[in-house]
mmCIF file with all atom_site columns, C-alpha atoms and ligand atoms in Angstrom:
data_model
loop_
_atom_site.group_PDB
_atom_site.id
_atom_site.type_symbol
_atom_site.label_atom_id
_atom_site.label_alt_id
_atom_site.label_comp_id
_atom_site.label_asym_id
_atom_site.label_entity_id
_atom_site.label_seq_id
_atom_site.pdbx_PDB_ins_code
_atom_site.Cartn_x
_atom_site.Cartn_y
_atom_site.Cartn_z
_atom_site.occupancy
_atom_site.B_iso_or_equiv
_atom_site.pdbx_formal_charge
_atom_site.auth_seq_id
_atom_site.auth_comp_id
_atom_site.auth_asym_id
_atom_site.auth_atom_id
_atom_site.pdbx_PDB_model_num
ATOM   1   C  CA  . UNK K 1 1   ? 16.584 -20.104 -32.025 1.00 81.00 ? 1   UNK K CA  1
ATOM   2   C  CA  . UNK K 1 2   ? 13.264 -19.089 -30.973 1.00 91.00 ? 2   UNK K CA  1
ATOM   3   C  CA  . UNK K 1 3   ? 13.554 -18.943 -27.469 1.00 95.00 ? 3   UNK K CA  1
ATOM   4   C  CA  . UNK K 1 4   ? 16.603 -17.029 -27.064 1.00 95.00 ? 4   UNK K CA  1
ATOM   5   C  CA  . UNK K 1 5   ? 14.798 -14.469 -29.567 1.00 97.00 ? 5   UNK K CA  1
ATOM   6   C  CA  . UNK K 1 6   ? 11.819 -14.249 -27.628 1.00 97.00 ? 6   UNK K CA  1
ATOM   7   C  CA  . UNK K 1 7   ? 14.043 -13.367 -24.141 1.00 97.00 ? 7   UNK K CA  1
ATOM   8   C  CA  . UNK K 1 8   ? 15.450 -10.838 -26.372 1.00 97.00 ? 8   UNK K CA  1
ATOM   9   C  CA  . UNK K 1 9   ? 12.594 -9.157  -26.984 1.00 98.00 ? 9   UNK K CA  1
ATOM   10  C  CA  . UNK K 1 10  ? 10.623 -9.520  -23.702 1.00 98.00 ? 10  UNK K CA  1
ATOM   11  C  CA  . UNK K 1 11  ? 13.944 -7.953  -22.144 1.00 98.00 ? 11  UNK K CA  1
ATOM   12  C  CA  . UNK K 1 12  ? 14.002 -4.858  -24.449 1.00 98.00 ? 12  UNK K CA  1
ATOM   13  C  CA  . UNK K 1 13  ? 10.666 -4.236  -23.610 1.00 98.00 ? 13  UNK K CA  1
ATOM   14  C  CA  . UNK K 1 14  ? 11.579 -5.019  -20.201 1.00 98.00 ? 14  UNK K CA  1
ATOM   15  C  CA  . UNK K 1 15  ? 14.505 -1.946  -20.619 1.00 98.00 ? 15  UNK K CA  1
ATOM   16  C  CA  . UNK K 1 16  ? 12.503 0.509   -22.234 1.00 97.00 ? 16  UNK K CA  1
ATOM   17  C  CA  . UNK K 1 17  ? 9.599  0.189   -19.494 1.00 97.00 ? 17  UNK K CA  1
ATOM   18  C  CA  . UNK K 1 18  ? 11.311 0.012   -16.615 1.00 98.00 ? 18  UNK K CA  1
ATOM   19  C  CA  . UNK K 1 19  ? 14.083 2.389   -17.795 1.00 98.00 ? 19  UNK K CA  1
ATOM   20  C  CA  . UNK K 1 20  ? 11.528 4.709   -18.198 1.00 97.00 ? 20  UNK K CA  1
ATOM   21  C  CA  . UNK K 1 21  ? 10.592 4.158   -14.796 1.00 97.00 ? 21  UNK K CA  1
ATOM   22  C  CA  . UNK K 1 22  ? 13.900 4.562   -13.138 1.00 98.00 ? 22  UNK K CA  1
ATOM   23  C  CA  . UNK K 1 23  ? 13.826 7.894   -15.097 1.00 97.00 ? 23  UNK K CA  1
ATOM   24  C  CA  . UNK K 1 24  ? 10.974 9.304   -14.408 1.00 96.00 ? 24  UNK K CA  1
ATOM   25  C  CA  . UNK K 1 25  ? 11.494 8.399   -10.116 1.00 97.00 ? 25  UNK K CA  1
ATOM   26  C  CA  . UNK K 1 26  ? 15.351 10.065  -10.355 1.00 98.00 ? 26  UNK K CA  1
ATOM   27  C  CA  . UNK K 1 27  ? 15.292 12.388  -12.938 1.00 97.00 ? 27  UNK K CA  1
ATOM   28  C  CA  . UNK K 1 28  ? 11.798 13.749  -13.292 1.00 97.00 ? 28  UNK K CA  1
ATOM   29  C  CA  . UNK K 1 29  ? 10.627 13.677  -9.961  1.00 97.00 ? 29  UNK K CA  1
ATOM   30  C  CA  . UNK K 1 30  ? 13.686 16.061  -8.399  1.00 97.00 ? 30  UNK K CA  1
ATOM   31  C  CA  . UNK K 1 31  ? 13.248 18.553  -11.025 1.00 96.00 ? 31  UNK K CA  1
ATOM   32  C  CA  . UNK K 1 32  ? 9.321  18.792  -10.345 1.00 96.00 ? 32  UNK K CA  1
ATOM   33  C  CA  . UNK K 1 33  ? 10.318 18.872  -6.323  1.00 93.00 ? 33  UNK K CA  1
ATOM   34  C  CA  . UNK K 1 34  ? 12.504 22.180  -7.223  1.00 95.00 ? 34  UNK K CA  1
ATOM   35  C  CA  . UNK K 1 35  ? 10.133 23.815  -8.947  1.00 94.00 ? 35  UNK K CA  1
ATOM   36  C  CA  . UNK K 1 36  ? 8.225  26.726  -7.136  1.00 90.00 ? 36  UNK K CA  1
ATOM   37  C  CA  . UNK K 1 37  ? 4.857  27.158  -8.291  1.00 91.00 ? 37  UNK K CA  1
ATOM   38  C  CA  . UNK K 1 38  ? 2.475  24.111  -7.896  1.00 88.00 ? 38  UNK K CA  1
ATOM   39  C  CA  . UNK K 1 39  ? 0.393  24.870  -11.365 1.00 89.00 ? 39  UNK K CA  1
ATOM   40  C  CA  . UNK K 1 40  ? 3.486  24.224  -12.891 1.00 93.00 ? 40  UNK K CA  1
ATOM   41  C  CA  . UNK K 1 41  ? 4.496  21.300  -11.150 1.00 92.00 ? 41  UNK K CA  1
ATOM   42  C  CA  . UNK K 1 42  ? 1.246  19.617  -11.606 1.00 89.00 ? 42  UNK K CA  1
ATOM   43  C  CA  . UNK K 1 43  ? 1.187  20.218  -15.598 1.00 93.00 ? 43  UNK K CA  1
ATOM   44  C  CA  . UNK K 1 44  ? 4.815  19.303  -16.014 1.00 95.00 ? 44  UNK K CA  1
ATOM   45  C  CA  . UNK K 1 45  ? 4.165  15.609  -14.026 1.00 92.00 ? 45  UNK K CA  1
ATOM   46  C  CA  . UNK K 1 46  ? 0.987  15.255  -16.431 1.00 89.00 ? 46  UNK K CA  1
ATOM   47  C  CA  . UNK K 1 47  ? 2.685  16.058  -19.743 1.00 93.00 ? 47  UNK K CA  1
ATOM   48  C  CA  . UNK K 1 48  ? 5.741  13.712  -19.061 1.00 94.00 ? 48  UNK K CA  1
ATOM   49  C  CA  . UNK K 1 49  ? 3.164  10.805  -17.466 1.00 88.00 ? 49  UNK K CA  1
ATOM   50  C  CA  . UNK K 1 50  ? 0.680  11.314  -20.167 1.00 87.00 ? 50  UNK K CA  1
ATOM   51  C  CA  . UNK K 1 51  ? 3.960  10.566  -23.018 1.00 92.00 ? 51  UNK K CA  1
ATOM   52  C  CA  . UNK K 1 52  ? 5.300  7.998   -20.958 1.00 93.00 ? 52  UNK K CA  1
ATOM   53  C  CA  . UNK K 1 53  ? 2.149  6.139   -20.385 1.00 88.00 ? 53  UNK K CA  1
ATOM   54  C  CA  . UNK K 1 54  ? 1.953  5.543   -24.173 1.00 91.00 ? 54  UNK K CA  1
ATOM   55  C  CA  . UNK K 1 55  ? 5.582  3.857   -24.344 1.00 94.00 ? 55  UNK K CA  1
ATOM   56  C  CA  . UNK K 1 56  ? 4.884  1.705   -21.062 1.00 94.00 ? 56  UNK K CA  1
ATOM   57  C  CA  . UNK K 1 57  ? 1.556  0.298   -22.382 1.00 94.00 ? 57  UNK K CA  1
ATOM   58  C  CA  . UNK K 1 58  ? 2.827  -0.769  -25.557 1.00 97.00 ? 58  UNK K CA  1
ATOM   59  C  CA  . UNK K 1 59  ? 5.757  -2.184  -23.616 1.00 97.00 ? 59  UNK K CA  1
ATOM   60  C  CA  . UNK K 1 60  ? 3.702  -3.736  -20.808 1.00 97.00 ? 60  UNK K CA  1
ATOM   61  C  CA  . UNK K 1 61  ? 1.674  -5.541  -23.463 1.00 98.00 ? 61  UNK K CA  1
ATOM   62  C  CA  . UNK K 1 62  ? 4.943  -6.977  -25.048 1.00 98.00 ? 62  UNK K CA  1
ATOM   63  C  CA  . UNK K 1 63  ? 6.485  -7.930  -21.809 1.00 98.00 ? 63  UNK K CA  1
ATOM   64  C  CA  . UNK K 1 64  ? 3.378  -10.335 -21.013 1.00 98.00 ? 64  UNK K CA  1
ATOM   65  C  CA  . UNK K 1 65  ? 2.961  -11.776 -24.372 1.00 98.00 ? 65  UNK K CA  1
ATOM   66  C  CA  . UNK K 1 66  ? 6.583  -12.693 -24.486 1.00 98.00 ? 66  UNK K CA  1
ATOM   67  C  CA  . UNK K 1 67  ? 6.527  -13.492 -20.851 1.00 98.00 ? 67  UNK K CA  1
ATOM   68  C  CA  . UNK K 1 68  ? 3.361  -16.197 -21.286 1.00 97.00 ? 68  UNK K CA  1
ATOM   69  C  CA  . UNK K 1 69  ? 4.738  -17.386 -24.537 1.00 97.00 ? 69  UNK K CA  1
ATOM   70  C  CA  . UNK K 1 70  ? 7.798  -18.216 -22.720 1.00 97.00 ? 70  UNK K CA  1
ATOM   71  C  CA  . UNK K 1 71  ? 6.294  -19.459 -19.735 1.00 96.00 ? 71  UNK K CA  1
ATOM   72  C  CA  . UNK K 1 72  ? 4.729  -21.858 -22.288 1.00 96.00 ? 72  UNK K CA  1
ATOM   73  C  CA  . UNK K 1 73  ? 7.660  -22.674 -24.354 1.00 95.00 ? 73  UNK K CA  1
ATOM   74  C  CA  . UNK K 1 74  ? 10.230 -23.434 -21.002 1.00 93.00 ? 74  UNK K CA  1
ATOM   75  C  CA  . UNK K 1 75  ? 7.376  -25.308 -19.424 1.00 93.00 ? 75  UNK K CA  1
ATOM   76  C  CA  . UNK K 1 76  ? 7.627  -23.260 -16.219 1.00 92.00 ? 76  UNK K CA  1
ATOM   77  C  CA  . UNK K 1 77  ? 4.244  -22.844 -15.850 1.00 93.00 ? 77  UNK K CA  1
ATOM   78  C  CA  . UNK K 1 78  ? 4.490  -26.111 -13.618 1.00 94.00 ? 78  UNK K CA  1
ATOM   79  C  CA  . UNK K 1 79  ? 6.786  -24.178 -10.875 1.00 93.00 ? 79  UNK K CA  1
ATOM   80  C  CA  . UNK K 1 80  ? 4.995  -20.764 -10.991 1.00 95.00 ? 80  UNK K CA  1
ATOM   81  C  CA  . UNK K 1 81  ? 4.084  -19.954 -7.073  1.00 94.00 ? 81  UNK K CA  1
ATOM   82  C  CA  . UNK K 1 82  ? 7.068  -22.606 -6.310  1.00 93.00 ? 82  UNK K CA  1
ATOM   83  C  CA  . UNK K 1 83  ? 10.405 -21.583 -5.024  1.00 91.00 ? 83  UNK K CA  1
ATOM   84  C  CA  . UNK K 1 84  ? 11.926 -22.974 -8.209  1.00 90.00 ? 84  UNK K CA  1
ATOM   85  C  CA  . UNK K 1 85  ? 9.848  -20.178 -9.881  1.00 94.00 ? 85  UNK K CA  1
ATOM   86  C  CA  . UNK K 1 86  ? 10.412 -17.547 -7.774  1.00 94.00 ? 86  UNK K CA  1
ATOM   87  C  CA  . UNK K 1 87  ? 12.160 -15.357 -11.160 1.00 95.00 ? 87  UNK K CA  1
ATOM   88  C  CA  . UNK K 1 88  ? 8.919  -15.660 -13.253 1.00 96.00 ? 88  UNK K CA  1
ATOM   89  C  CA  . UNK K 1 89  ? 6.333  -15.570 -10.492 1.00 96.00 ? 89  UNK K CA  1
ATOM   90  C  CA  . UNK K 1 90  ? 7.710  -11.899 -9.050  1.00 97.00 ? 90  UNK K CA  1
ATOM   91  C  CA  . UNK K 1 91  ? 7.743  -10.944 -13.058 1.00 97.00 ? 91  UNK K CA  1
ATOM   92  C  CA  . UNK K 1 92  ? 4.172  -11.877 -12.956 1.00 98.00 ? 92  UNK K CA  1
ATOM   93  C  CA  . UNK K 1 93  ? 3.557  -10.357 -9.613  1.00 97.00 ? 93  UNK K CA  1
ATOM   94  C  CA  . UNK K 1 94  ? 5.324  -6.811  -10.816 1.00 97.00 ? 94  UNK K CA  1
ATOM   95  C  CA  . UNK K 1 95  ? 3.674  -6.939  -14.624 1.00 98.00 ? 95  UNK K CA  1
ATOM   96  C  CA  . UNK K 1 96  ? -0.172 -7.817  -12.694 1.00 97.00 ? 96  UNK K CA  1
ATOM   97  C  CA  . UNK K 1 97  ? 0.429  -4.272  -10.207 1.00 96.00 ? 97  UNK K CA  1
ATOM   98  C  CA  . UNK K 1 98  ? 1.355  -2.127  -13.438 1.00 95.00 ? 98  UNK K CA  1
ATOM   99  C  CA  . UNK K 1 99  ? -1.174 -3.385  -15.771 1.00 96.00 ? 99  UNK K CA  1
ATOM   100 C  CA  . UNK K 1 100 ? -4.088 -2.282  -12.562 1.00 95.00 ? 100 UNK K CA  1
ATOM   101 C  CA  . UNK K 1 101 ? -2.095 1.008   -12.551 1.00 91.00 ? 101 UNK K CA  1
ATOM   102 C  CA  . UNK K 1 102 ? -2.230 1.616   -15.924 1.00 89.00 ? 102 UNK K CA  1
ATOM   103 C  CA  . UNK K 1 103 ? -6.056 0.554   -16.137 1.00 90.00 ? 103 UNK K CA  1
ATOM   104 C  CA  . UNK K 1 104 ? -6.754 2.759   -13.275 1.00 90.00 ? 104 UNK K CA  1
ATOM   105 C  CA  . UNK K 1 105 ? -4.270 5.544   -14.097 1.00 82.00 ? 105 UNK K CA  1
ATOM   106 C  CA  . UNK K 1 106 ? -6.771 8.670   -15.428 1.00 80.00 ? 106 UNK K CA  1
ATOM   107 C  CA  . UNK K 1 107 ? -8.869 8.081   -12.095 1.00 87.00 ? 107 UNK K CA  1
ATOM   108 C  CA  . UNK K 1 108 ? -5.742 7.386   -9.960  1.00 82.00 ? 108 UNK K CA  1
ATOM   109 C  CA  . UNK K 1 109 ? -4.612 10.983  -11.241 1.00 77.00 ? 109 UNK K CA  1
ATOM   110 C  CA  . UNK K 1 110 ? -8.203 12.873  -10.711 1.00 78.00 ? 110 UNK K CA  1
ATOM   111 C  CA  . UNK K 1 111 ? -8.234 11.700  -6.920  1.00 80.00 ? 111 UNK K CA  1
ATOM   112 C  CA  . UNK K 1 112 ? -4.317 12.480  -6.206  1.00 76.00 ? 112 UNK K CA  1
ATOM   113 C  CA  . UNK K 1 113 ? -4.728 15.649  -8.002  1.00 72.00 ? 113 UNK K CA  1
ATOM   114 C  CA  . UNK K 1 114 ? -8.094 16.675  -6.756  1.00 73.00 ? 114 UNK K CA  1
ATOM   115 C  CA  . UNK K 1 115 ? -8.353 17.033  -2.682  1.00 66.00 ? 115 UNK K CA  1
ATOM   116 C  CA  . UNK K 1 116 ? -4.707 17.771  -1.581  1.00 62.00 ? 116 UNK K CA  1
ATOM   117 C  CA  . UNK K 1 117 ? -3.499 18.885  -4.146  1.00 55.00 ? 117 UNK K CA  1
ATOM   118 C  CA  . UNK K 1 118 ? -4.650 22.392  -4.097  1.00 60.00 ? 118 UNK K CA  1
ATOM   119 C  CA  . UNK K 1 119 ? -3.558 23.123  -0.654  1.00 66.00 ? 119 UNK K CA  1
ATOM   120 C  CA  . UNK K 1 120 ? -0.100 21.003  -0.751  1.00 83.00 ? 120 UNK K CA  1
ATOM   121 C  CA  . UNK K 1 121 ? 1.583  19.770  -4.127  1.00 86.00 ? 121 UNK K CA  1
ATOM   122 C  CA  . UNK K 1 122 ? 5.089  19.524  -2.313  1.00 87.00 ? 122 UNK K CA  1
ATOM   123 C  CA  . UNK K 1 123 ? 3.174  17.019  -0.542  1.00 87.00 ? 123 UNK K CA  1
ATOM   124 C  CA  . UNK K 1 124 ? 1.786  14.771  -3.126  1.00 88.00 ? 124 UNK K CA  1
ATOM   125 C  CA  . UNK K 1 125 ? 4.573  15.064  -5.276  1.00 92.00 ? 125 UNK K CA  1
ATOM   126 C  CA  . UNK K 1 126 ? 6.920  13.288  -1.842  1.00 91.00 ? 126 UNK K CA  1
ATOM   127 C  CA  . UNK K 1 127 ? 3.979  11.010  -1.286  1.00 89.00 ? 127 UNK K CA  1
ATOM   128 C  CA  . UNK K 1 128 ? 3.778  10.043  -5.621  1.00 92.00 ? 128 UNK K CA  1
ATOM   129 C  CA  . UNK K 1 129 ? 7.981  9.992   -5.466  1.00 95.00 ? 129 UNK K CA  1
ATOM   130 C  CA  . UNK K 1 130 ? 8.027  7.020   -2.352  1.00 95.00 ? 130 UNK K CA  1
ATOM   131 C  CA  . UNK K 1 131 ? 5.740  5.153   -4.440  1.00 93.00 ? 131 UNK K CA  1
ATOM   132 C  CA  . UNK K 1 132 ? 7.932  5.250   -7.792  1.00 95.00 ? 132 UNK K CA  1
ATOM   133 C  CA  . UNK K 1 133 ? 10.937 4.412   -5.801  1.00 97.00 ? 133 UNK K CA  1
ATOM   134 C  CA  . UNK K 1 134 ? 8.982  1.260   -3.942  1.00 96.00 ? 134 UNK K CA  1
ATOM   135 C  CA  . UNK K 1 135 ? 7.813  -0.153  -7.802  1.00 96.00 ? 135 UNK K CA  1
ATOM   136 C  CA  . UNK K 1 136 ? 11.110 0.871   -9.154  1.00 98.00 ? 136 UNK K CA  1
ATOM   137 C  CA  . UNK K 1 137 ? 12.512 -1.112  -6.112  1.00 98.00 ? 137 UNK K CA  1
ATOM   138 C  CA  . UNK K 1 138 ? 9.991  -3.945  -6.811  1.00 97.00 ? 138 UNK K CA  1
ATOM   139 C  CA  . UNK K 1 139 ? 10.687 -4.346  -10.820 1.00 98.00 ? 139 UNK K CA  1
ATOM   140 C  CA  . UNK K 1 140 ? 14.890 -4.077  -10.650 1.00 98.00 ? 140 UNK K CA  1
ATOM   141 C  CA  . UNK K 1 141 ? 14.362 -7.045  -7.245  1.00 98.00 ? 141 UNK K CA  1
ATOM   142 C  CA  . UNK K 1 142 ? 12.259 -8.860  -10.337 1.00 97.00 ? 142 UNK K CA  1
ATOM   143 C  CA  . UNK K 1 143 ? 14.875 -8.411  -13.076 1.00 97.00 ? 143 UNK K CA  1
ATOM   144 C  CA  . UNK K 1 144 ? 17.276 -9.184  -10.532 1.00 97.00 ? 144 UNK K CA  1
ATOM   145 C  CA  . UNK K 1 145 ? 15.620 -12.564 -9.260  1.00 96.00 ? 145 UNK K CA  1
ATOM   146 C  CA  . UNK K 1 146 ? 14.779 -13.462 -13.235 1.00 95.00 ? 146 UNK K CA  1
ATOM   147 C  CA  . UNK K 1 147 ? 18.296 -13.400 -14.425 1.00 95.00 ? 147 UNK K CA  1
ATOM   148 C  CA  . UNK K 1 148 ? 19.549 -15.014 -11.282 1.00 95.00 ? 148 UNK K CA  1
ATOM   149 C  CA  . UNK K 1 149 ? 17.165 -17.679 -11.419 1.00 92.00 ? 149 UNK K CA  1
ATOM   150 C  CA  . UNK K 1 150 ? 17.767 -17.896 -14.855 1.00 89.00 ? 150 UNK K CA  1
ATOM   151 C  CA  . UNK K 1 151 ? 20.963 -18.745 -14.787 1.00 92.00 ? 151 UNK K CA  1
ATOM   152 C  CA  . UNK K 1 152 ? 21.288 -21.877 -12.694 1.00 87.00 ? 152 UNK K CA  1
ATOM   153 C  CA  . UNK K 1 153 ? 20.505 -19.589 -9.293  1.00 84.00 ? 153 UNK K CA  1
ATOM   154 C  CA  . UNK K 1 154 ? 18.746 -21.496 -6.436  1.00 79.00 ? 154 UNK K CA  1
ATOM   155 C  CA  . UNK K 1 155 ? 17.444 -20.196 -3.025  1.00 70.00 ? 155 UNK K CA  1
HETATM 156 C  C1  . HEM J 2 .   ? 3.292  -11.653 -17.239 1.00 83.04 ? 1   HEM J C1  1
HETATM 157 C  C2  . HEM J 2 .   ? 4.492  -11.263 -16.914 1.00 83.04 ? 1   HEM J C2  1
HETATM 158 C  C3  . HEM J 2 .   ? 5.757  -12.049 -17.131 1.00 83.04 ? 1   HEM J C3  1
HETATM 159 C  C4  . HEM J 2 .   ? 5.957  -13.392 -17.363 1.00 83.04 ? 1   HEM J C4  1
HETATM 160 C  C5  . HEM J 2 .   ? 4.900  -14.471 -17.455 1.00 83.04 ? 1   HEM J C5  1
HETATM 161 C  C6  . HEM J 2 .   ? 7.392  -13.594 -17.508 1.00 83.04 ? 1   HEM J C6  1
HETATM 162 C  C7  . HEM J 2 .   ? 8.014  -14.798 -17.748 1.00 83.04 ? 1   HEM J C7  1
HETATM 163 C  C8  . HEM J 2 .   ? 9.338  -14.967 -18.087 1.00 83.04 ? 1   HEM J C8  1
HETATM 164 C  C9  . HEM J 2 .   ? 9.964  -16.218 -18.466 1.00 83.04 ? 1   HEM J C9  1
HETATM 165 C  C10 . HEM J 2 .   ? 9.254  -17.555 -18.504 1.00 83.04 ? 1   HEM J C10 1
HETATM 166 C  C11 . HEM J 2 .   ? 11.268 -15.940 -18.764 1.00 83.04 ? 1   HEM J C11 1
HETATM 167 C  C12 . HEM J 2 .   ? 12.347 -16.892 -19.320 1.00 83.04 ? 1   HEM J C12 1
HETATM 168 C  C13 . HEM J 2 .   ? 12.625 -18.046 -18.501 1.00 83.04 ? 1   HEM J C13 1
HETATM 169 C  C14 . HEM J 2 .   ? 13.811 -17.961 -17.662 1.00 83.04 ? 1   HEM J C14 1
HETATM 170 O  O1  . HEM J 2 .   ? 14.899 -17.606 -18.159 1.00 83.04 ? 1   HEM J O1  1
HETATM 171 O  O2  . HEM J 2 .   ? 13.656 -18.317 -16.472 1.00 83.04 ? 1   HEM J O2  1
HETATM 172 C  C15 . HEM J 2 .   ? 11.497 -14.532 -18.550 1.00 83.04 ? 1   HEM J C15 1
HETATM 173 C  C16 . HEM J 2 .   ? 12.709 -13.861 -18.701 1.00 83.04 ? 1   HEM J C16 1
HETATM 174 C  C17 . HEM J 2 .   ? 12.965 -12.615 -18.196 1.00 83.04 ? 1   HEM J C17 1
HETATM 175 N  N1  . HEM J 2 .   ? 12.039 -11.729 -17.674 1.00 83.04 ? 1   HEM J N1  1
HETATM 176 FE FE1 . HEM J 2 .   ? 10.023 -12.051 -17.556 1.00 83.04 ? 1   HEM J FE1 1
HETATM 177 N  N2  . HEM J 2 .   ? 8.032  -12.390 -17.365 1.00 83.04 ? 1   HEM J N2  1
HETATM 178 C  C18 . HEM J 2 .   ? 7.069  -11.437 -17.118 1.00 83.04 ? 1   HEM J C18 1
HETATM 179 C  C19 . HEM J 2 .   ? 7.307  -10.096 -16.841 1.00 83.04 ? 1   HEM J C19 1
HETATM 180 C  C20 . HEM J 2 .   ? 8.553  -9.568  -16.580 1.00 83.04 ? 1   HEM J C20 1
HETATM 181 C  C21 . HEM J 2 .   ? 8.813  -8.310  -15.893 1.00 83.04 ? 1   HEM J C21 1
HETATM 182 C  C22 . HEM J 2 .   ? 7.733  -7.389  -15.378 1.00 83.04 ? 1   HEM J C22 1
HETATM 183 C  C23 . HEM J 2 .   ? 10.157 -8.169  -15.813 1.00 83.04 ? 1   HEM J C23 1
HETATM 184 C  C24 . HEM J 2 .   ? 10.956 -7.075  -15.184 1.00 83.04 ? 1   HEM J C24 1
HETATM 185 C  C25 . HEM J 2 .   ? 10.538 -6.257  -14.273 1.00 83.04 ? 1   HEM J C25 1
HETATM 186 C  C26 . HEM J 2 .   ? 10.773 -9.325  -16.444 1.00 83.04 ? 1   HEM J C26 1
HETATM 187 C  C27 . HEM J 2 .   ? 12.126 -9.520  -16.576 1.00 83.04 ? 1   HEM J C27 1
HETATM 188 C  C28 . HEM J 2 .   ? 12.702 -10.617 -17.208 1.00 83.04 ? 1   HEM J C28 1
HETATM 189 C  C29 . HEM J 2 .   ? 14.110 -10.758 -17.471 1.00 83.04 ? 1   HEM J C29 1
HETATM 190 C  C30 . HEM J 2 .   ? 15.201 -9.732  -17.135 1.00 83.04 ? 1   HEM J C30 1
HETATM 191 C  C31 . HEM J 2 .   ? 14.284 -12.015 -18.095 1.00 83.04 ? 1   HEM J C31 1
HETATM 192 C  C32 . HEM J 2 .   ? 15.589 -12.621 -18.604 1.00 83.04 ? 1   HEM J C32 1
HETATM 193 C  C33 . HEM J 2 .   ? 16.097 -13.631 -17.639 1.00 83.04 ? 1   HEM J C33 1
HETATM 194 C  C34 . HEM J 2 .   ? 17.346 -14.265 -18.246 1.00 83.04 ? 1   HEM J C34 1
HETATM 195 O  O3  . HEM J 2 .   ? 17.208 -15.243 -18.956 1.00 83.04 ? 1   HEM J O3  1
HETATM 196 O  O4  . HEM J 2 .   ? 18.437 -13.753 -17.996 1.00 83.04 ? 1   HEM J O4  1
HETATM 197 N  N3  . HEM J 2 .   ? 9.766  -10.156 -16.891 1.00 83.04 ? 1   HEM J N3  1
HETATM 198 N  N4  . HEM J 2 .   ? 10.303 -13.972 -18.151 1.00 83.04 ? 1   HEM J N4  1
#
C-alpha cells in the first residue's frame, strides 16, 4: 500500500508544479506580451514568479523526496543512466535543471532584468517565453517517458 501512495503523492506534486508551469508559459506569458508599457510588464512577470516560486519549491522538494524514496523502494536505482531507466533518469535530469533555477532564480532575474531590459522588454519577455516552452517541453517528454516506462513500455 505504500508504494502506490507514495506515486500518488510524488504525482500531485508533480501536477501542481508543472501545471503551474504550463500556466505560467500559455497563459501568463501572452497576456504580459500584449501589454504596452514595459514597467508594467516587468512588475506583473515578478509578482506572478515571485507567488509561483513559493508553490514550485515546496513542490520541487516533494517531488525528489518521493522520487528518491521510490527510487529506493522499486530498486531502480540499479538501472538509473540505463535504457531500462530512461522514465526515472529524465525525472532526475528535469527535477536537477529546476532545483539550479530555483537556487539561482533572484540573480537569474537581476541580470535578465538589468542590461536589456531597459531598452527592449518585448525582447526579453520572447527570449524568457522560448525558454518556458523548451522546460515545459522537457518536463511533459519526462511525465510522458515515466508513465510509459512505467507501465511495461520498452524502447
Ligand atoms: C529527483 C527526481 C525524481 C526521481 C528520483 C523520480 C523517481 C521516480 C520513480 C522511481 C517513480 C516510480 C517508479 C516507476 O513507476 O517507474 C516515479 C514515478 C513518476 N514520476 Fe518521478 N522522479 C523524479 C522527478 C519527477 C519529475 C520532475 C517528474 C515530472 C516532470 C516526475 C514524474 C513522474 C510520474 C508522472 C510518475 C508516475 C509514473 C507511473 O507510475 O505512471 N518525476 N518517479
Amino acid at each position: 500500500m505504500f508504494l502506490p501512495l507514495l506515486i500518488a503523492i510524488h504525482v500531485i506534486a508533480v501536477v501542481l508544479w508543472i501545471g503551474g508551469v504550463a500556466f505560467v508559459t500559455m497563459v501568463v506569458f501572452p497576456m504580459i506580451m500584449r501589454m504596452e508599457n514595459s514597467l508594467e510588464k516587468v512588475l506583473f512577470f515578478q509578482g506572478v514568479e515571485h507567488t509561483f516560486a513559493k508553490i514550485a519549491k515546496t513542490s520541487v522538494a516533494v517531488v525528489g523526496v518521493t522520487g528518491v524514496l521510490l527510487l529506493y523502494i522499486t530498486g531502480e536505482w540499479n538501472v538509473m543512466f540505463k535504457t531500462s531507466g530512461i522514465g526515472p533518469t529524465l525525472m532526475a535530469i528535469v527535477w536537477l535543471f529546476y532545483v539550479l533555477v530555483l537556487m539561482f532564480e533572484g540573480r537569474l532575474f537581476k541580470a535578465i532584468f538589468k542590461g536589456e531590459a531597459q531598452q527592449d522588454t518585448a525582447k526579453v519577455f520572447y527570449r524568457l517565453s522560448v525558454f518556458h516552452w523548451i522546460i515545459l517541453g522537457l518536463s511533459l517528454l519526462a511525465v510522458g517517458v515515466g508513465v510509459w516506462a512505467g507501465h511495461g513500455g520498452r524502447f
